[in-house]
JSON list of C-alpha atoms in Angstrom, two decimals:
[
{"chain": "A", "resi": 181, "resn": "LEU", "atom": "CA", "xyz": [-18.01, 13.38, -7.74]},
{"chain": "A", "resi": 182, "resn": "CYS", "atom": "CA", "xyz": [-16.51, 12.52, -11.03]},
{"chain": "A", "resi": 183, "resn": "GLU", "atom": "CA", "xyz": [-18.26, 9.84, -11.43]},
{"chain": "A", "resi": 184, "resn": "LEU", "atom": "CA", "xyz": [-21.35, 11.47, -10.69]},
{"chain": "A", "resi": 185, "resn": "VAL", "atom": "CA", "xyz": [-21.34, 14.49, -13.31]},
{"chain": "A", "resi": 186, "resn": "GLU", "atom": "CA", "xyz": [-21.26, 14.29, -17.06]},
{"chain": "A", "resi": 187, "resn": "ALA", "atom": "CA", "xyz": [-19.18, 16.96, -17.73]},
{"chain": "A", "resi": 188, "resn": "PRO", "atom": "CA", "xyz": [-15.33, 17.30, -16.47]},
{"chain": "A", "resi": 189, "resn": "PRO", "atom": "CA", "xyz": [-13.58, 18.69, -13.55]},
{"chain": "A", "resi": 190, "resn": "VAL", "atom": "CA", "xyz": [-12.63, 22.39, -14.35]},
{"chain": "A", "resi": 191, "resn": "SER", "atom": "CA", "xyz": [-11.23, 23.79, -11.06]},
{"chain": "A", "resi": 192, "resn": "VAL", "atom": "CA", "xyz": [-10.36, 22.63, -7.52]},
{"chain": "A", "resi": 193, "resn": "TYR", "atom": "CA", "xyz": [-10.49, 25.40, -4.46]},
{"chain": "A", "resi": 194, "resn": "ALA", "atom": "CA", "xyz": [-9.36, 23.95, -1.30]},
{"chain": "A", "resi": 195, "resn": "ALA", "atom": "CA", "xyz": [-8.90, 24.13, 2.48]},
{"chain": "A", "resi": 196, "resn": "GLY", "atom": "CA", "xyz": [-7.40, 22.68, 5.21]},
{"chain": "A", "resi": 197, "resn": "GLY", "atom": "CA", "xyz": [-4.03, 21.55, 6.87]},
{"chain": "A", "resi": 198, "resn": "THR", "atom": "CA", "xyz": [-2.24, 19.01, 8.53]},
{"chain": "A", "resi": 199, "resn": "PHE", "atom": "CA", "xyz": [-3.77, 18.81, 12.19]},
{"chain": "A", "resi": 200, "resn": "LEU", "atom": "CA", "xyz": [-2.17, 14.96, 13.32]},
{"chain": "A", "resi": 201, "resn": "ASP", "atom": "CA", "xyz": [1.26, 15.28, 14.14]},
{"chain": "A", "resi": 202, "resn": "PRO", "atom": "CA", "xyz": [3.35, 17.13, 11.69]},
{"chain": "A", "resi": 203, "resn": "GLU", "atom": "CA", "xyz": [6.80, 15.04, 12.78]},
{"chain": "A", "resi": 204, "resn": "LYS", "atom": "CA", "xyz": [4.62, 11.89, 11.20]},
{"chain": "A", "resi": 205, "resn": "VAL", "atom": "CA", "xyz": [1.96, 13.32, 8.24]},
{"chain": "A", "resi": 206, "resn": "SER", "atom": "CA", "xyz": [3.61, 15.92, 5.94]},
{"chain": "A", "resi": 207, "resn": "ILE", "atom": "CA", "xyz": [0.84, 17.04, 3.66]},
{"chain": "A", "resi": 208, "resn": "PRO", "atom": "CA", "xyz": [-2.28, 18.37, 4.71]},
{"chain": "A", "resi": 209, "resn": "ASP", "atom": "CA", "xyz": [-4.74, 15.18, 6.28]},
{"chain": "A", "resi": 210, "resn": "SER", "atom": "CA", "xyz": [-7.85, 16.95, 6.41]},
{"chain": "A", "resi": 211, "resn": "GLY", "atom": "CA", "xyz": [-9.64, 19.67, 4.29]},
{"chain": "A", "resi": 212, "resn": "ILE", "atom": "CA", "xyz": [-12.72, 20.52, 2.68]},
{"chain": "A", "resi": 213, "resn": "VAL", "atom": "CA", "xyz": [-12.68, 19.89, -0.97]},
{"chain": "A", "resi": 214, "resn": "THR", "atom": "CA", "xyz": [-14.86, 21.97, -3.83]},
{"chain": "A", "resi": 215, "resn": "ILE", "atom": "CA", "xyz": [-14.74, 20.57, -7.29]},
{"chain": "A", "resi": 216, "resn": "THR", "atom": "CA", "xyz": [-16.56, 22.81, -10.02]},
{"chain": "A", "resi": 217, "resn": "PHE", "atom": "CA", "xyz": [-17.50, 21.15, -13.66]},
{"chain": "A", "resi": 218, "resn": "ALA", "atom": "CA", "xyz": [-17.68, 22.13, -17.04]},
{"chain": "A", "resi": 219, "resn": "ASP", "atom": "CA", "xyz": [-21.35, 22.33, -16.77]},
{"chain": "A", "resi": 220, "resn": "GLY", "atom": "CA", "xyz": [-21.31, 23.79, -14.16]},
{"chain": "A", "resi": 221, "resn": "SER", "atom": "CA", "xyz": [-21.93, 21.61, -11.48]},
{"chain": "A", "resi": 222, "resn": "VAL", "atom": "CA", "xyz": [-20.14, 21.50, -7.74]},
{"chain": "A", "resi": 223, "resn": "GLY", "atom": "CA", "xyz": [-19.51, 18.87, -5.65]},
{"chain": "A", "resi": 224, "resn": "THR", "atom": "CA", "xyz": [-18.09, 19.36, -1.85]},
{"chain": "A", "resi": 225, "resn": "THR", "atom": "CA", "xyz": [-16.41, 16.73, 0.13]},
{"chain": "A", "resi": 226, "resn": "LEU", "atom": "CA", "xyz": [-14.93, 17.47, 3.14]},
{"chain": "A", "resi": 227, "resn": "ILE", "atom": "CA", "xyz": [-12.61, 14.89, 5.09]},
{"chain": "A", "resi": 228, "resn": "SER", "atom": "CA", "xyz": [-11.27, 14.98, 8.69]},
{"chain": "A", "resi": 229, "resn": "SER", "atom": "CA", "xyz": [-8.09, 12.58, 10.08]},
{"chain": "A", "resi": 230, "resn": "ALA", "atom": "CA", "xyz": [-8.62, 15.35, 13.48]},
{"chain": "A", "resi": 231, "resn": "GLY", "atom": "CA", "xyz": [-12.27, 15.13, 14.88]},
{"chain": "A", "resi": 232, "resn": "CYS", "atom": "CA", "xyz": [-13.78, 12.96, 16.67]},
{"chain": "A", "resi": 233, "resn": "PRO", "atom": "CA", "xyz": [-14.98, 9.54, 16.17]},
{"chain": "A", "resi": 234, "resn": "ASP", "atom": "CA", "xyz": [-18.16, 9.16, 17.20]},
{"chain": "A", "resi": 235, "resn": "PHE", "atom": "CA", "xyz": [-18.98, 11.91, 14.41]},
{"chain": "A", "resi": 236, "resn": "PRO", "atom": "CA", "xyz": [-18.43, 10.96, 10.29]},
{"chain": "A", "resi": 237, "resn": "LYS", "atom": "CA", "xyz": [-15.08, 11.14, 9.13]},
{"chain": "A", "resi": 238, "resn": "GLU", "atom": "CA", "xyz": [-16.43, 12.20, 6.10]},
{"chain": "A", "resi": 239, "resn": "ALA", "atom": "CA", "xyz": [-19.49, 14.32, 4.05]},
{"chain": "A", "resi": 240, "resn": "THR", "atom": "CA", "xyz": [-20.16, 14.61, 0.35]},
{"chain": "A", "resi": 241, "resn": "GLU", "atom": "CA", "xyz": [-22.16, 17.11, -1.33]},
{"chain": "A", "resi": 242, "resn": "ILE", "atom": "CA", "xyz": [-23.22, 17.43, -5.03]},
{"chain": "A", "resi": 243, "resn": "TYR", "atom": "CA", "xyz": [-25.53, 19.72, -6.18]},
{"chain": "A", "resi": 244, "resn": "CYS", "atom": "CA", "xyz": [-26.56, 19.77, -10.34]},
{"chain": "A", "resi": 245, "resn": "ASP", "atom": "CA", "xyz": [-29.62, 20.26, -12.02]},
{"chain": "A", "resi": 246, "resn": "HIS", "atom": "CA", "xyz": [-31.81, 21.46, -9.59]},
{"chain": "A", "resi": 247, "resn": "ARG", "atom": "CA", "xyz": [-30.70, 17.97, -8.28]},
{"chain": "A", "resi": 248, "resn": "ALA", "atom": "CA", "xyz": [-28.51, 17.72, -5.03]},
{"chain": "A", "resi": 249, "resn": "ILE", "atom": "CA", "xyz": [-27.06, 14.48, -3.01]},
{"chain": "A", "resi": 250, "resn": "TYR", "atom": "CA", "xyz": [-25.62, 14.00, 0.05]},
{"chain": "A", "resi": 251, "resn": "ILE", "atom": "CA", "xyz": [-23.54, 10.97, 1.14]},
{"chain": "A", "resi": 252, "resn": "VAL", "atom": "CA", "xyz": [-22.88, 10.79, 4.84]},
{"chain": "A", "resi": 253, "resn": "ASP", "atom": "CA", "xyz": [-19.59, 8.38, 6.25]},
{"chain": "A", "resi": 254, "resn": "PHE", "atom": "CA", "xyz": [-20.23, 6.05, 3.73]},
{"chain": "A", "resi": 255, "resn": "CYS", "atom": "CA", "xyz": [-22.64, 4.79, 4.93]},
{"chain": "A", "resi": 256, "resn": "ARG", "atom": "CA", "xyz": [-25.38, 6.31, 4.38]},
{"chain": "A", "resi": 257, "resn": "MET", "atom": "CA", "xyz": [-26.78, 8.24, 1.05]},
{"chain": "A", "resi": 258, "resn": "GLU", "atom": "CA", "xyz": [-29.60, 10.38, 0.89]},
{"chain": "A", "resi": 259, "resn": "TYR", "atom": "CA", "xyz": [-30.80, 12.20, -2.64]},
{"chain": "A", "resi": 260, "resn": "TYR", "atom": "CA", "xyz": [-33.27, 14.96, -3.61]},
{"chain": "A", "resi": 261, "resn": "GLY", "atom": "CA", "xyz": [-35.29, 16.68, -6.73]},
{"chain": "A", "resi": 262, "resn": "PHE", "atom": "CA", "xyz": [-34.85, 12.89, -8.16]},
{"chain": "A", "resi": 263, "resn": "ARG", "atom": "CA", "xyz": [-37.35, 11.00, -10.42]},
{"chain": "A", "resi": 264, "resn": "GLY", "atom": "CA", "xyz": [-40.44, 13.57, -8.91]},
{"chain": "A", "resi": 265, "resn": "GLN", "atom": "CA", "xyz": [-38.98, 12.41, -4.64]},
{"chain": "A", "resi": 266, "resn": "LYS", "atom": "CA", "xyz": [-38.06, 15.42, -2.29]},
{"chain": "A", "resi": 267, "resn": "LYS", "atom": "CA", "xyz": [-36.34, 12.92, -0.80]},
{"chain": "A", "resi": 268, "resn": "VAL", "atom": "CA", "xyz": [-35.37, 9.66, -1.16]},
{"chain": "A", "resi": 269, "resn": "SER", "atom": "CA", "xyz": [-33.05, 8.09, 2.47]},
{"chain": "A", "resi": 270, "resn": "MET", "atom": "CA", "xyz": [-30.42, 4.44, 1.77]},
{"chain": "A", "resi": 271, "resn": "GLU", "atom": "CA", "xyz": [-28.75, 3.63, 4.76]},
{"chain": "A", "resi": 272, "resn": "PHE", "atom": "CA", "xyz": [-25.72, 1.11, 4.56]},
{"chain": "A", "resi": 273, "resn": "ALA", "atom": "CA", "xyz": [-24.97, -1.69, 6.36]},
{"chain": "A", "resi": 274, "resn": "ALA", "atom": "CA", "xyz": [-21.63, -0.69, 7.12]},
{"chain": "A", "resi": 275, "resn": "VAL", "atom": "CA", "xyz": [-19.49, 2.11, 6.14]},
{"chain": "A", "resi": 276, "resn": "ASP", "atom": "CA", "xyz": [-18.98, 1.14, 2.35]},
{"chain": "A", "resi": 277, "resn": "LYS", "atom": "CA", "xyz": [-16.65, 2.69, -0.33]},
{"chain": "A", "resi": 278, "resn": "GLY", "atom": "CA", "xyz": [-16.92, 0.27, -3.19]},
{"chain": "A", "resi": 279, "resn": "GLN", "atom": "CA", "xyz": [-13.32, -0.84, -2.43]},
{"chain": "A", "resi": 280, "resn": "ALA", "atom": "CA", "xyz": [-14.14, -4.94, -2.53]},
{"chain": "A", "resi": 281, "resn": "VAL", "atom": "CA", "xyz": [-16.34, -4.27, -5.43]},
{"chain": "A", "resi": 282, "resn": "GLU", "atom": "CA", "xyz": [-13.93, -1.93, -7.77]},
{"chain": "A", "resi": 283, "resn": "ILE", "atom": "CA", "xyz": [-11.04, -4.84, -6.49]},
{"chain": "A", "resi": 284, "resn": "ASP", "atom": "CA", "xyz": [-14.12, -7.16, -8.80]},
{"chain": "A", "resi": 285, "resn": "LEU", "atom": "CA", "xyz": [-14.56, -5.59, -10.71]},
{"chain": "A", "resi": 286, "resn": "PHE", "atom": "CA", "xyz": [-10.36, -5.12, -11.88]},
{"chain": "A", "resi": 287, "resn": "ALA", "atom": "CA", "xyz": [-9.79, -9.01, -11.42]},
{"chain": "A", "resi": 288, "resn": "ASP", "atom": "CA", "xyz": [-13.06, -9.57, -13.90]},
{"chain": "A", "resi": 289, "resn": "ALA", "atom": "CA", "xyz": [-11.33, -7.14, -16.65]},
{"chain": "A", "resi": 290, "resn": "ILE", "atom": "CA", "xyz": [-8.32, -8.91, -16.65]},
{"chain": "A", "resi": 291, "resn": "LEU", "atom": "CA", "xyz": [-9.59, -12.94, -16.31]},
{"chain": "A", "resi": 292, "resn": "LYS", "atom": "CA", "xyz": [-11.98, -12.14, -19.31]},
{"chain": "A", "resi": 293, "resn": "ASP", "atom": "CA", "xyz": [-9.53, -9.60, -20.96]},
{"chain": "A", "resi": 294, "resn": "ILE", "atom": "CA", "xyz": [-12.68, -6.45, -20.72]},
{"chain": "A", "resi": 295, "resn": "ALA", "atom": "CA", "xyz": [-12.06, -2.24, -20.24]},
{"chain": "A", "resi": 296, "resn": "PRO", "atom": "CA", "xyz": [-11.80, -2.60, -16.04]},
{"chain": "A", "resi": 297, "resn": "PRO", "atom": "CA", "xyz": [-13.64, -0.32, -14.66]},
{"chain": "A", "resi": 298, "resn": "ASN", "atom": "CA", "xyz": [-11.41, 2.88, -13.81]},
{"chain": "A", "resi": 299, "resn": "ASP", "atom": "CA", "xyz": [-9.30, 2.95, -16.98]},
{"chain": "A", "resi": 300, "resn": "LEU", "atom": "CA", "xyz": [-6.07, 4.90, -16.83]},
{"chain": "A", "resi": 301, "resn": "THR", "atom": "CA", "xyz": [-7.41, 8.27, -16.72]},
{"chain": "A", "resi": 302, "resn": "LYS", "atom": "CA", "xyz": [-10.12, 8.18, -14.61]},
{"chain": "A", "resi": 303, "resn": "ALA", "atom": "CA", "xyz": [-6.16, 7.00, -12.74]},
{"chain": "A", "resi": 304, "resn": "ALA", "atom": "CA", "xyz": [-4.62, 9.97, -13.93]},
{"chain": "A", "resi": 305, "resn": "ARG", "atom": "CA", "xyz": [-7.72, 12.45, -13.23]},
{"chain": "A", "resi": 306, "resn": "ALA", "atom": "CA", "xyz": [-7.56, 11.20, -9.46]},
{"chain": "A", "resi": 307, "resn": "ALA", "atom": "CA", "xyz": [-4.39, 12.07, -9.62]},
{"chain": "A", "resi": 308, "resn": "VAL", "atom": "CA", "xyz": [-4.02, 15.23, -10.82]},
{"chain": "A", "resi": 309, "resn": "ILE", "atom": "CA", "xyz": [-7.36, 16.25, -8.71]},
{"chain": "A", "resi": 310, "resn": "SER", "atom": "CA", "xyz": [-5.03, 15.29, -5.46]},
{"chain": "A", "resi": 311, "resn": "PHE", "atom": "CA", "xyz": [-1.71, 17.09, -6.56]},
{"chain": "A", "resi": 312, "resn": "LYS", "atom": "CA", "xyz": [-3.92, 19.94, -6.64]},
{"chain": "A", "resi": 313, "resn": "VAL", "atom": "CA", "xyz": [-5.95, 20.29, -4.04]},
{"chain": "A", "resi": 314, "resn": "ASN", "atom": "CA", "xyz": [-2.69, 20.03, -1.55]},
{"chain": "A", "resi": 315, "resn": "GLU", "atom": "CA", "xyz": [-1.61, 22.95, -3.82]},
{"chain": "A", "resi": 316, "resn": "SER", "atom": "CA", "xyz": [-4.92, 24.75, -3.37]},
{"chain": "A", "resi": 317, "resn": "ILE", "atom": "CA", "xyz": [-4.32, 24.40, 0.10]},
{"chain": "A", "resi": 318, "resn": "ALA", "atom": "CA", "xyz": [-1.21, 26.01, -0.04]},
{"chain": "A", "resi": 319, "resn": "THR", "atom": "CA", "xyz": [-1.75, 28.47, -1.85]},
{"chain": "A", "resi": 320, "resn": "GLY", "atom": "CA", "xyz": [-5.30, 29.55, -0.09]},
{"chain": "A", "resi": 321, "resn": "ALA", "atom": "CA", "xyz": [-6.52, 30.02, -3.68]},
{"chain": "A", "resi": 322, "resn": "PRO", "atom": "CA", "xyz": [-8.54, 27.63, -6.53]},
{"chain": "A", "resi": 323, "resn": "VAL", "atom": "CA", "xyz": [-6.67, 26.19, -8.95]},
{"chain": "A", "resi": 324, "resn": "SER", "atom": "CA", "xyz": [-7.69, 25.22, -12.11]},
{"chain": "A", "resi": 325, "resn": "ILE", "atom": "CA", "xyz": [-7.74, 21.56, -13.78]},
{"chain": "A", "resi": 326, "resn": "GLU", "atom": "CA", "xyz": [-7.26, 20.32, -17.58]},
{"chain": "A", "resi": 327, "resn": "GLU", "atom": "CA", "xyz": [-8.97, 17.60, -19.16]},
{"chain": "A", "resi": 328, "resn": "GLU", "atom": "CA", "xyz": [-4.55, 17.76, -21.02]},
{"chain": "A", "resi": 329, "resn": "GLU", "atom": "CA", "xyz": [-3.19, 17.20, -18.37]},
{"chain": "A", "resi": 330, "resn": "TYR", "atom": "CA", "xyz": [-5.03, 13.54, -17.31]},
{"chain": "A", "resi": 331, "resn": "CYS", "atom": "CA", "xyz": [-5.94, 12.43, -20.54]},
{"chain": "A", "resi": 332, "resn": "PHE", "atom": "CA", "xyz": [-3.46, 10.73, -22.99]}
]
């Protein structure tokens, strides 16, 4: 979500828990995560480890500036309100979370001595948000995110 919204994240609220075997899984494995950004944009992600395998495991909704993006299981994307079109749909042949592209870009960065696709700030931001998601699930309350927590 943070790559799609230019404004920094300012809070996260999550509800969920551990739905698999708690003897094997000690942290929440499922939840609905809502991230609010400084410009008022809001993004939600649903992550479910205990759902039906025939139903999408992950769904992401993003709303901003009278536009919306809906991503289902990283294999279908719909977007609304862009370039004067009401709705555009895209289907992908397989689930693609972009990991192969990220690895290729990272290898290029090493070989060509250029900036990596995900710098330290982005990695730290992702880690901070992950910890805040767990905190929000544990407390049942929104948790603020400060740029100072991930910008060095």
